[in-house]
């Protein structure tokens, strides 16, 4: 790819598909244009969403695109994990008349964004302050519609982004409440992954378990309303559910850090910007550190939140740089 150009960047998740025009100069993403956001449930697939973006843009689109997508990028057909979309990259490239169409796992894209992000794009949460380490492994964890995980390995000469599906490891309860939460989810799903708890929809399962323990009905309405009730502090059970959610996120983030041998942890995902002032007051930090004999090691690992509006778009665009 040439050094200076404009491309289409995309970030396709279980709830939203986001597109923008990205300008690349001398190996860096220097600008992301206005984002067009489309709910995946409202359209039939990628080609329809692309057409909406093209119409909103109002001019011919570049003939190169880099797209982050919430599923493994393997094989001839890409099936998104948390929505109905399926994509055949080779056929789609021809249908859209593109010269180049690259797909990357969505949290692989967040991993690539780290090379473009600046210090103001992070908020420090735990561990030693300061910038992310120049060398070592950085674990990325991100709750949204699902639970994304990736690793970034920085050496003296190279940066390697390692994609994975770590959000689908088994959920490990750590107290009696989480034992009951696991039992409820197992009755519903059979096997229970970490994603069933540590994700946007996971708050609903936590709320139902808390309400059942008090012989109260669970909150009605959409998940977004439940989140907002807890964030606004207008409902005691919803607030407790978010606190429990933060504790579970801290536990799994610490588990990934141990498994990866991480030098730092970065928390991303669509939920995080709404929790900036709440997460430190939940059990996140306690659960992150609470790894028995390895608690001293965990205390040396910095944990940061990404507050950049569109790390997935930025990371997707950076792969073209």
PDB file of C-alpha atoms in Angstrom, residues 55-293:
ATOM      1  CA  UNK A  55     -24.938   7.315   0.747  1.00  0.00           C
ATOM      2  CA  UNK A  56     -24.139   9.212   3.951  1.00  0.00           C
ATOM      3  CA  UNK A  57     -20.659  10.076   2.671  1.00  0.00           C
ATOM      4  CA  UNK A  58     -22.098  11.569  -0.497  1.00  0.00           C
ATOM      5  CA  UNK A  59     -19.098  10.964  -2.738  1.00  0.00           C
ATOM      6  CA  UNK A  60     -17.287   8.004  -4.297  1.00  0.00           C
ATOM      7  CA  UNK A  61     -15.573   5.894  -1.662  1.00  0.00           C
ATOM      8  CA  UNK A  62     -11.897   4.902  -1.766  1.00  0.00           C
ATOM      9  CA  UNK A  63     -11.208   1.515  -3.312  1.00  0.00           C
ATOM     10  CA  UNK A  64      -9.316   0.184  -0.311  1.00  0.00           C
ATOM     11  CA  UNK A  65     -10.868  -0.804   3.010  1.00  0.00           C
ATOM     12  CA  UNK A  66      -9.657  -2.227   6.315  1.00  0.00           C
ATOM     13  CA  UNK A  67     -12.390  -3.684   8.508  1.00  0.00           C
ATOM     14  CA  UNK A  68     -12.292  -4.868  12.112  1.00  0.00           C
ATOM     15  CA  UNK A  69     -14.813  -7.612  12.760  1.00  0.00           C
ATOM     16  CA  UNK A  70     -16.002  -9.375  15.919  1.00  0.00           C
ATOM     17  CA  UNK A  71     -15.204 -12.967  15.033  1.00  0.00           C
ATOM     18  CA  UNK A  72     -12.239 -15.169  14.117  1.00  0.00           C
ATOM     19  CA  UNK A  73     -10.850 -14.120  10.725  1.00  0.00           C
ATOM     20  CA  UNK A  74     -10.420 -17.593   9.262  1.00  0.00           C
ATOM     21  CA  UNK A  75     -11.730 -19.463   6.245  1.00  0.00           C
ATOM     22  CA  UNK A  76     -13.849 -18.385   3.304  1.00  0.00           C
ATOM     23  CA  UNK A  77     -16.856 -17.341   5.414  1.00  0.00           C
ATOM     24  CA  UNK A  78     -16.696 -15.036   8.436  1.00  0.00           C
ATOM     25  CA  UNK A  79     -19.599 -15.513  10.862  1.00  0.00           C
ATOM     26  CA  UNK A  80     -19.962 -12.810  13.488  1.00  0.00           C
ATOM     27  CA  UNK A  81     -20.277 -14.273  16.966  1.00  0.00           C
ATOM     28  CA  UNK A  82     -23.042 -12.053  18.360  1.00  0.00           C
ATOM     29  CA  UNK A  83     -25.118 -11.068  15.339  1.00  0.00           C
ATOM     30  CA  UNK A  84     -26.654 -12.683  12.267  1.00  0.00           C
ATOM     31  CA  UNK A  85     -24.138 -11.393   9.723  1.00  0.00           C
ATOM     32  CA  UNK A  86     -22.010 -13.709   7.595  1.00  0.00           C
ATOM     33  CA  UNK A  87     -19.361 -12.344   5.210  1.00  0.00           C
ATOM     34  CA  UNK A  88     -17.614 -13.933   2.236  1.00  0.00           C
ATOM     35  CA  UNK A  89     -14.585 -11.636   1.801  1.00  0.00           C
ATOM     36  CA  UNK A  90     -13.646 -12.676  -1.747  1.00  0.00           C
ATOM     37  CA  UNK A  91     -17.174 -12.264  -3.111  1.00  0.00           C
ATOM     38  CA  UNK A  92     -17.700  -9.039  -1.162  1.00  0.00           C
ATOM     39  CA  UNK A  93     -14.547  -7.473  -2.547  1.00  0.00           C
ATOM     40  CA  UNK A  94     -15.747  -8.104  -6.084  1.00  0.00           C
ATOM     41  CA  UNK A  95     -19.318  -6.964  -5.344  1.00  0.00           C
ATOM     42  CA  UNK A  96     -18.118  -3.644  -3.904  1.00  0.00           C
ATOM     43  CA  UNK A  97     -15.580  -3.085  -6.684  1.00  0.00           C
ATOM     44  CA  UNK A  98     -12.666  -2.748  -4.274  1.00  0.00           C
ATOM     45  CA  UNK A  99      -9.006  -3.131  -5.130  1.00  0.00           C
ATOM     46  CA  UNK A 100      -8.207  -4.232  -1.584  1.00  0.00           C
ATOM     47  CA  UNK A 101     -10.418  -5.395   1.292  1.00  0.00           C
ATOM     48  CA  UNK A 102      -8.738  -6.581   4.497  1.00  0.00           C
ATOM     49  CA  UNK A 103     -10.458  -7.995   7.573  1.00  0.00           C
ATOM     50  CA  UNK A 104      -8.938  -8.181  11.038  1.00  0.00           C
ATOM     51  CA  UNK A 105     -10.330  -9.425  14.341  1.00  0.00           C
ATOM     52  CA  UNK A 106     -11.847  -6.514  16.250  1.00  0.00           C
ATOM     53  CA  UNK A 107      -9.567  -6.836  19.265  1.00  0.00           C
ATOM     54  CA  UNK A 108      -6.612  -7.434  17.016  1.00  0.00           C
ATOM     55  CA  UNK A 109      -7.526  -3.987  15.675  1.00  0.00           C
ATOM     56  CA  UNK A 110      -7.544  -2.563  19.208  1.00  0.00           C
ATOM     57  CA  UNK A 111      -4.077  -4.079  19.598  1.00  0.00           C
ATOM     58  CA  UNK A 112      -2.894  -2.258  16.478  1.00  0.00           C
ATOM     59  CA  UNK A 113      -4.377   0.984  17.786  1.00  0.00           C
ATOM     60  CA  UNK A 114      -1.871   1.055  20.664  1.00  0.00           C
ATOM     61  CA  UNK A 115       0.854   2.179  18.261  1.00  0.00           C
ATOM     62  CA  UNK A 116      -1.303   5.195  17.313  1.00  0.00           C
ATOM     63  CA  UNK A 117      -2.779   6.177  20.691  1.00  0.00           C
ATOM     64  CA  UNK A 118      -1.296   8.941  22.834  1.00  0.00           C
ATOM     65  CA  UNK A 119      -1.208   9.344  26.624  1.00  0.00           C
ATOM     66  CA  UNK A 120      -4.451  11.423  26.719  1.00  0.00           C
ATOM     67  CA  UNK A 121      -6.209   8.428  25.146  1.00  0.00           C
ATOM     68  CA  UNK A 122      -5.764   6.457  28.395  1.00  0.00           C
ATOM     69  CA  UNK A 123      -6.979   6.768  31.974  1.00  0.00           C
ATOM     70  CA  UNK A 124      -4.894   5.062  34.662  1.00  0.00           C
ATOM     71  CA  UNK A 125      -6.814   2.579  36.834  1.00  0.00           C
ATOM     72  CA  UNK A 126      -4.367   0.497  38.893  1.00  0.00           C
ATOM     73  CA  UNK A 127      -0.729  -0.405  39.374  1.00  0.00           C
ATOM     74  CA  UNK A 128       2.319   1.789  38.763  1.00  0.00           C
ATOM     75  CA  UNK A 129       1.570   5.025  36.856  1.00  0.00           C
ATOM     76  CA  UNK A 130       3.358   6.023  33.677  1.00  0.00           C
ATOM     77  CA  UNK A 131       3.194   5.091  29.985  1.00  0.00           C
ATOM     78  CA  UNK A 132       2.689   1.569  28.697  1.00  0.00           C
ATOM     79  CA  UNK A 133       5.952  -0.407  28.634  1.00  0.00           C
ATOM     80  CA  UNK A 134       8.054  -0.156  25.497  1.00  0.00           C
ATOM     81  CA  UNK A 135       8.830  -3.880  25.700  1.00  0.00           C
ATOM     82  CA  UNK A 136       6.868  -6.838  26.992  1.00  0.00           C
ATOM     83  CA  UNK A 137       3.357  -8.228  26.651  1.00  0.00           C
ATOM     84  CA  UNK A 138       0.274  -6.018  26.902  1.00  0.00           C
ATOM     85  CA  UNK A 139      -3.009  -7.802  27.549  1.00  0.00           C
ATOM     86  CA  UNK A 140      -6.127  -6.183  26.069  1.00  0.00           C
ATOM     87  CA  UNK A 141      -9.553  -7.011  27.518  1.00  0.00           C
ATOM     88  CA  UNK A 142     -12.771  -5.389  26.384  1.00  0.00           C
ATOM     89  CA  UNK A 143     -16.422  -5.901  27.336  1.00  0.00           C
ATOM     90  CA  UNK A 144     -19.025  -4.823  24.802  1.00  0.00           C
ATOM     91  CA  UNK A 145     -21.722  -6.928  23.177  1.00  0.00           C
ATOM     92  CA  UNK A 146     -19.237  -9.748  23.841  1.00  0.00           C
ATOM     93  CA  UNK A 147     -15.856  -9.977  25.564  1.00  0.00           C
ATOM     94  CA  UNK A 148     -12.812  -9.291  23.400  1.00  0.00           C
ATOM     95  CA  UNK A 149      -9.254 -10.289  24.245  1.00  0.00           C
ATOM     96  CA  UNK A 150      -5.911  -9.831  22.479  1.00  0.00           C
ATOM     97  CA  UNK A 151      -2.187  -9.598  23.202  1.00  0.00           C
ATOM     98  CA  UNK A 152       0.456  -7.182  21.998  1.00  0.00           C
ATOM     99  CA  UNK A 153       4.083  -8.308  22.186  1.00  0.00           C
ATOM    100  CA  UNK A 154       6.572  -5.438  22.037  1.00  0.00           C
ATOM    101  CA  UNK A 155      10.238  -6.183  21.461  1.00  0.00           C
ATOM    102  CA  UNK A 156      13.164  -3.870  20.858  1.00  0.00           C
ATOM    103  CA  UNK A 157      12.586  -4.020  17.102  1.00  0.00           C
ATOM    104  CA  UNK A 158       9.030  -5.184  16.406  1.00  0.00           C
ATOM    105  CA  UNK A 159       5.454  -5.120  17.670  1.00  0.00           C
ATOM    106  CA  UNK A 160       3.364  -8.265  17.217  1.00  0.00           C
ATOM    107  CA  UNK A 161      -0.431  -8.272  17.654  1.00  0.00           C
ATOM    108  CA  UNK A 162      -1.789 -11.695  18.631  1.00  0.00           C
ATOM    109  CA  UNK A 163      -5.502 -12.281  18.111  1.00  0.00           C
ATOM    110  CA  UNK A 164      -7.463 -14.817  20.155  1.00  0.00           C
ATOM    111  CA  UNK A 165     -10.950 -15.718  21.385  1.00  0.00           C
ATOM    112  CA  UNK A 166     -10.136 -15.484  25.079  1.00  0.00           C
ATOM    113  CA  UNK A 167     -13.585 -14.185  25.963  1.00  0.00           C
ATOM    114  CA  UNK A 168     -14.879 -17.725  25.539  1.00  0.00           C
ATOM    115  CA  UNK A 169     -12.869 -19.331  28.341  1.00  0.00           C
ATOM    116  CA  UNK A 170     -15.007 -20.847  31.092  1.00  0.00           C
ATOM    117  CA  UNK A 171     -16.394 -18.509  33.743  1.00  0.00           C
ATOM    118  CA  UNK A 172     -14.865 -19.159  37.185  1.00  0.00           C
ATOM    119  CA  UNK A 173     -17.034 -18.113  40.176  1.00  0.00           C
ATOM    120  CA  UNK A 174     -15.223 -16.744  43.218  1.00  0.00           C
ATOM    121  CA  UNK A 175     -17.941 -16.450  45.872  1.00  0.00           C
ATOM    122  CA  UNK A 176     -21.397 -17.765  46.749  1.00  0.00           C
ATOM    123  CA  UNK A 177     -23.174 -15.128  44.685  1.00  0.00           C
ATOM    124  CA  UNK A 178     -21.186 -16.081  41.588  1.00  0.00           C
ATOM    125  CA  UNK A 179     -21.862 -19.762  42.322  1.00  0.00           C
ATOM    126  CA  UNK A 180     -25.578 -18.946  42.042  1.00  0.00           C
ATOM    127  CA  UNK A 181     -24.979 -16.797  38.959  1.00  0.00           C
ATOM    128  CA  UNK A 182     -23.133 -19.682  37.308  1.00  0.00           C
ATOM    129  CA  UNK A 183     -25.955 -22.108  38.167  1.00  0.00           C
ATOM    130  CA  UNK A 184     -28.568 -19.820  36.600  1.00  0.00           C
ATOM    131  CA  UNK A 185     -26.508 -19.338  33.453  1.00  0.00           C
ATOM    132  CA  UNK A 186     -25.655 -23.044  33.190  1.00  0.00           C
ATOM    133  CA  UNK A 187     -29.371 -23.904  33.288  1.00  0.00           C
ATOM    134  CA  UNK A 188     -29.880 -21.470  30.419  1.00  0.00           C
ATOM    135  CA  UNK A 189     -26.822 -22.072  28.236  1.00  0.00           C
ATOM    136  CA  UNK A 190     -25.140 -25.292  29.327  1.00  0.00           C
ATOM    137  CA  UNK A 191     -21.489 -24.278  29.218  1.00  0.00           C
ATOM    138  CA  UNK A 192     -20.920 -20.782  30.631  1.00  0.00           C
ATOM    139  CA  UNK A 193     -18.134 -18.642  29.196  1.00  0.00           C
ATOM    140  CA  UNK A 194     -16.638 -15.518  30.755  1.00  0.00           C
ATOM    141  CA  UNK A 195     -18.430 -13.557  28.032  1.00  0.00           C
ATOM    142  CA  UNK A 196     -21.815 -14.577  29.467  1.00  0.00           C
ATOM    143  CA  UNK A 197     -21.002 -12.468  32.548  1.00  0.00           C
ATOM    144  CA  UNK A 198     -18.405  -9.885  31.504  1.00  0.00           C
ATOM    145  CA  UNK A 199     -20.246  -8.184  28.641  1.00  0.00           C
ATOM    146  CA  UNK A 200     -23.091  -5.760  28.099  1.00  0.00           C
ATOM    147  CA  UNK A 201     -25.782  -8.481  28.199  1.00  0.00           C
ATOM    148  CA  UNK A 202     -24.031 -10.044  31.214  1.00  0.00           C
ATOM    149  CA  UNK A 203     -25.342  -7.289  33.473  1.00  0.00           C
ATOM    150  CA  UNK A 204     -28.850  -8.668  32.928  1.00  0.00           C
ATOM    151  CA  UNK A 205     -27.848 -12.072  34.323  1.00  0.00           C
ATOM    152  CA  UNK A 206     -26.199 -10.418  37.337  1.00  0.00           C
ATOM    153  CA  UNK A 207     -29.317  -8.291  37.954  1.00  0.00           C
ATOM    154  CA  UNK A 208     -31.613 -11.326  37.718  1.00  0.00           C
ATOM    155  CA  UNK A 209     -29.512 -13.210  40.257  1.00  0.00           C
ATOM    156  CA  UNK A 210     -29.468 -10.271  42.685  1.00  0.00           C
ATOM    157  CA  UNK A 211     -33.229  -9.768  42.345  1.00  0.00           C
ATOM    158  CA  UNK A 212     -33.958 -13.477  42.864  1.00  0.00           C
ATOM    159  CA  UNK A 213     -31.936 -13.459  46.115  1.00  0.00           C
ATOM    160  CA  UNK A 214     -34.275 -10.714  47.399  1.00  0.00           C
ATOM    161  CA  UNK A 215     -37.454 -12.320  46.037  1.00  0.00           C
ATOM    162  CA  UNK A 216     -37.899  -9.343  43.724  1.00  0.00           C
ATOM    163  CA  UNK A 217     -38.667  -9.250  40.003  1.00  0.00           C
ATOM    164  CA  UNK A 218     -35.776  -8.472  37.675  1.00  0.00           C
ATOM    165  CA  UNK A 219     -35.766  -5.111  35.951  1.00  0.00           C
ATOM    166  CA  UNK A 220     -37.912  -4.984  32.816  1.00  0.00           C
ATOM    167  CA  UNK A 221     -36.916  -3.246  29.610  1.00  0.00           C
ATOM    168  CA  UNK A 222     -33.781  -3.291  27.445  1.00  0.00           C
ATOM    169  CA  UNK A 223     -30.240  -3.852  28.725  1.00  0.00           C
ATOM    170  CA  UNK A 224     -29.334  -0.241  27.958  1.00  0.00           C
ATOM    171  CA  UNK A 225     -31.953   0.984  30.440  1.00  0.00           C
ATOM    172  CA  UNK A 226     -30.602  -1.328  33.137  1.00  0.00           C
ATOM    173  CA  UNK A 227     -27.076  -0.023  32.588  1.00  0.00           C
ATOM    174  CA  UNK A 228     -28.290   3.566  32.711  1.00  0.00           C
ATOM    175  CA  UNK A 229     -30.173   3.010  35.978  1.00  0.00           C
ATOM    176  CA  UNK A 230     -27.002   1.760  37.603  1.00  0.00           C
ATOM    177  CA  UNK A 231     -24.764   4.436  36.117  1.00  0.00           C
ATOM    178  CA  UNK A 232     -27.152   7.207  37.171  1.00  0.00           C
ATOM    179  CA  UNK A 233     -27.404   5.770  40.674  1.00  0.00           C
ATOM    180  CA  UNK A 234     -31.206   5.732  40.666  1.00  0.00           C
ATOM    181  CA  UNK A 235     -31.669   2.029  41.424  1.00  0.00           C
ATOM    182  CA  UNK A 236     -29.918   0.157  44.242  1.00  0.00           C
ATOM    183  CA  UNK A 237     -29.940  -3.279  42.631  1.00  0.00           C
ATOM    184  CA  UNK A 238     -28.768  -1.940  39.269  1.00  0.00           C
ATOM    185  CA  UNK A 239     -25.921  -0.149  41.083  1.00  0.00           C
ATOM    186  CA  UNK A 240     -24.972  -3.360  42.873  1.00  0.00           C
ATOM    187  CA  UNK A 241     -25.115  -5.232  39.570  1.00  0.00           C
ATOM    188  CA  UNK A 242     -22.583  -2.828  38.053  1.00  0.00           C
ATOM    189  CA  UNK A 243     -20.353  -3.230  41.103  1.00  0.00           C
ATOM    190  CA  UNK A 244     -20.529  -6.996  40.674  1.00  0.00           C
ATOM    191  CA  UNK A 245     -19.822  -6.590  36.978  1.00  0.00           C
ATOM    192  CA  UNK A 246     -16.680  -4.561  37.758  1.00  0.00           C
ATOM    193  CA  UNK A 247     -15.475  -7.237  40.156  1.00  0.00           C
ATOM    194  CA  UNK A 248     -15.953  -9.967  37.545  1.00  0.00           C
ATOM    195  CA  UNK A 249     -14.118  -7.869  34.945  1.00  0.00           C
ATOM    196  CA  UNK A 250     -11.227  -7.378  37.366  1.00  0.00           C
ATOM    197  CA  UNK A 251     -11.035 -11.112  38.031  1.00  0.00           C
ATOM    198  CA  UNK A 252     -10.922 -12.145  34.375  1.00  0.00           C
ATOM    199  CA  UNK A 253      -8.519  -9.328  33.457  1.00  0.00           C
ATOM    200  CA  UNK A 254      -6.165 -10.569  36.163  1.00  0.00           C
ATOM    201  CA  UNK A 255      -6.515 -14.146  34.922  1.00  0.00           C
ATOM    202  CA  UNK A 256      -5.612 -13.114  31.378  1.00  0.00           C
ATOM    203  CA  UNK A 257      -2.639 -11.104  32.666  1.00  0.00           C
ATOM    204  CA  UNK A 258      -1.312 -14.171  34.491  1.00  0.00           C
ATOM    205  CA  UNK A 259      -1.907 -16.467  31.522  1.00  0.00           C
ATOM    206  CA  UNK A 260      -0.224 -14.055  29.093  1.00  0.00           C
ATOM    207  CA  UNK A 261       2.677 -13.079  31.347  1.00  0.00           C
ATOM    208  CA  UNK A 262       1.582  -9.471  30.883  1.00  0.00           C
ATOM    209  CA  UNK A 263       3.658  -6.390  31.656  1.00  0.00           C
ATOM    210  CA  UNK A 264       0.532  -4.210  31.408  1.00  0.00           C
ATOM    211  CA  UNK A 265      -3.223  -4.514  30.900  1.00  0.00           C
ATOM    212  CA  UNK A 266      -5.440  -2.272  28.793  1.00  0.00           C
ATOM    213  CA  UNK A 267      -9.224  -2.294  29.180  1.00  0.00           C
ATOM    214  CA  UNK A 268     -11.208  -1.355  26.066  1.00  0.00           C
ATOM    215  CA  UNK A 269     -14.721  -2.032  24.785  1.00  0.00           C
ATOM    216  CA  UNK A 270     -17.886  -0.116  24.124  1.00  0.00           C
ATOM    217  CA  UNK A 271     -19.022  -0.119  27.764  1.00  0.00           C
ATOM    218  CA  UNK A 272     -15.862   1.384  29.259  1.00  0.00           C
ATOM    219  CA  UNK A 273     -16.403   5.093  28.447  1.00  0.00           C
ATOM    220  CA  UNK A 274     -19.629   4.976  30.482  1.00  0.00           C
ATOM    221  CA  UNK A 275     -17.849   3.448  33.493  1.00  0.00           C
ATOM    222  CA  UNK A 276     -14.811   5.733  33.823  1.00  0.00           C
ATOM    223  CA  UNK A 277     -15.852   7.175  37.172  1.00  0.00           C
ATOM    224  CA  UNK A 278     -17.590   4.036  38.415  1.00  0.00           C
ATOM    225  CA  UNK A 279     -15.118   1.226  37.748  1.00  0.00           C
ATOM    226  CA  UNK A 280     -12.594   2.368  40.394  1.00  0.00           C
ATOM    227  CA  UNK A 281     -15.391   2.180  43.006  1.00  0.00           C
ATOM    228  CA  UNK A 282     -16.338  -1.402  42.110  1.00  0.00           C
ATOM    229  CA  UNK A 283     -14.419  -4.505  43.116  1.00  0.00           C
ATOM    230  CA  UNK A 284     -12.312  -4.363  39.949  1.00  0.00           C
ATOM    231  CA  UNK A 285      -8.948  -3.547  41.537  1.00  0.00           C
ATOM    232  CA  UNK A 286      -9.406  -5.938  44.482  1.00  0.00           C
ATOM    233  CA  UNK A 287     -10.307  -8.834  42.208  1.00  0.00           C
ATOM    234  CA  UNK A 288      -7.518  -7.994  39.755  1.00  0.00           C
ATOM    235  CA  UNK A 289      -4.951  -8.154  42.555  1.00  0.00           C
ATOM    236  CA  UNK A 290      -6.491 -11.074  44.427  1.00  0.00           C
ATOM    237  CA  UNK A 291      -4.400 -13.880  42.915  1.00  0.00           C
ATOM    238  CA  UNK A 292      -3.147 -15.543  46.080  1.00  0.00           C
ATOM    239  CA  UNK A 293       0.624 -15.951  46.159  1.00  0.00           C
TER     240      UNK A 293
END
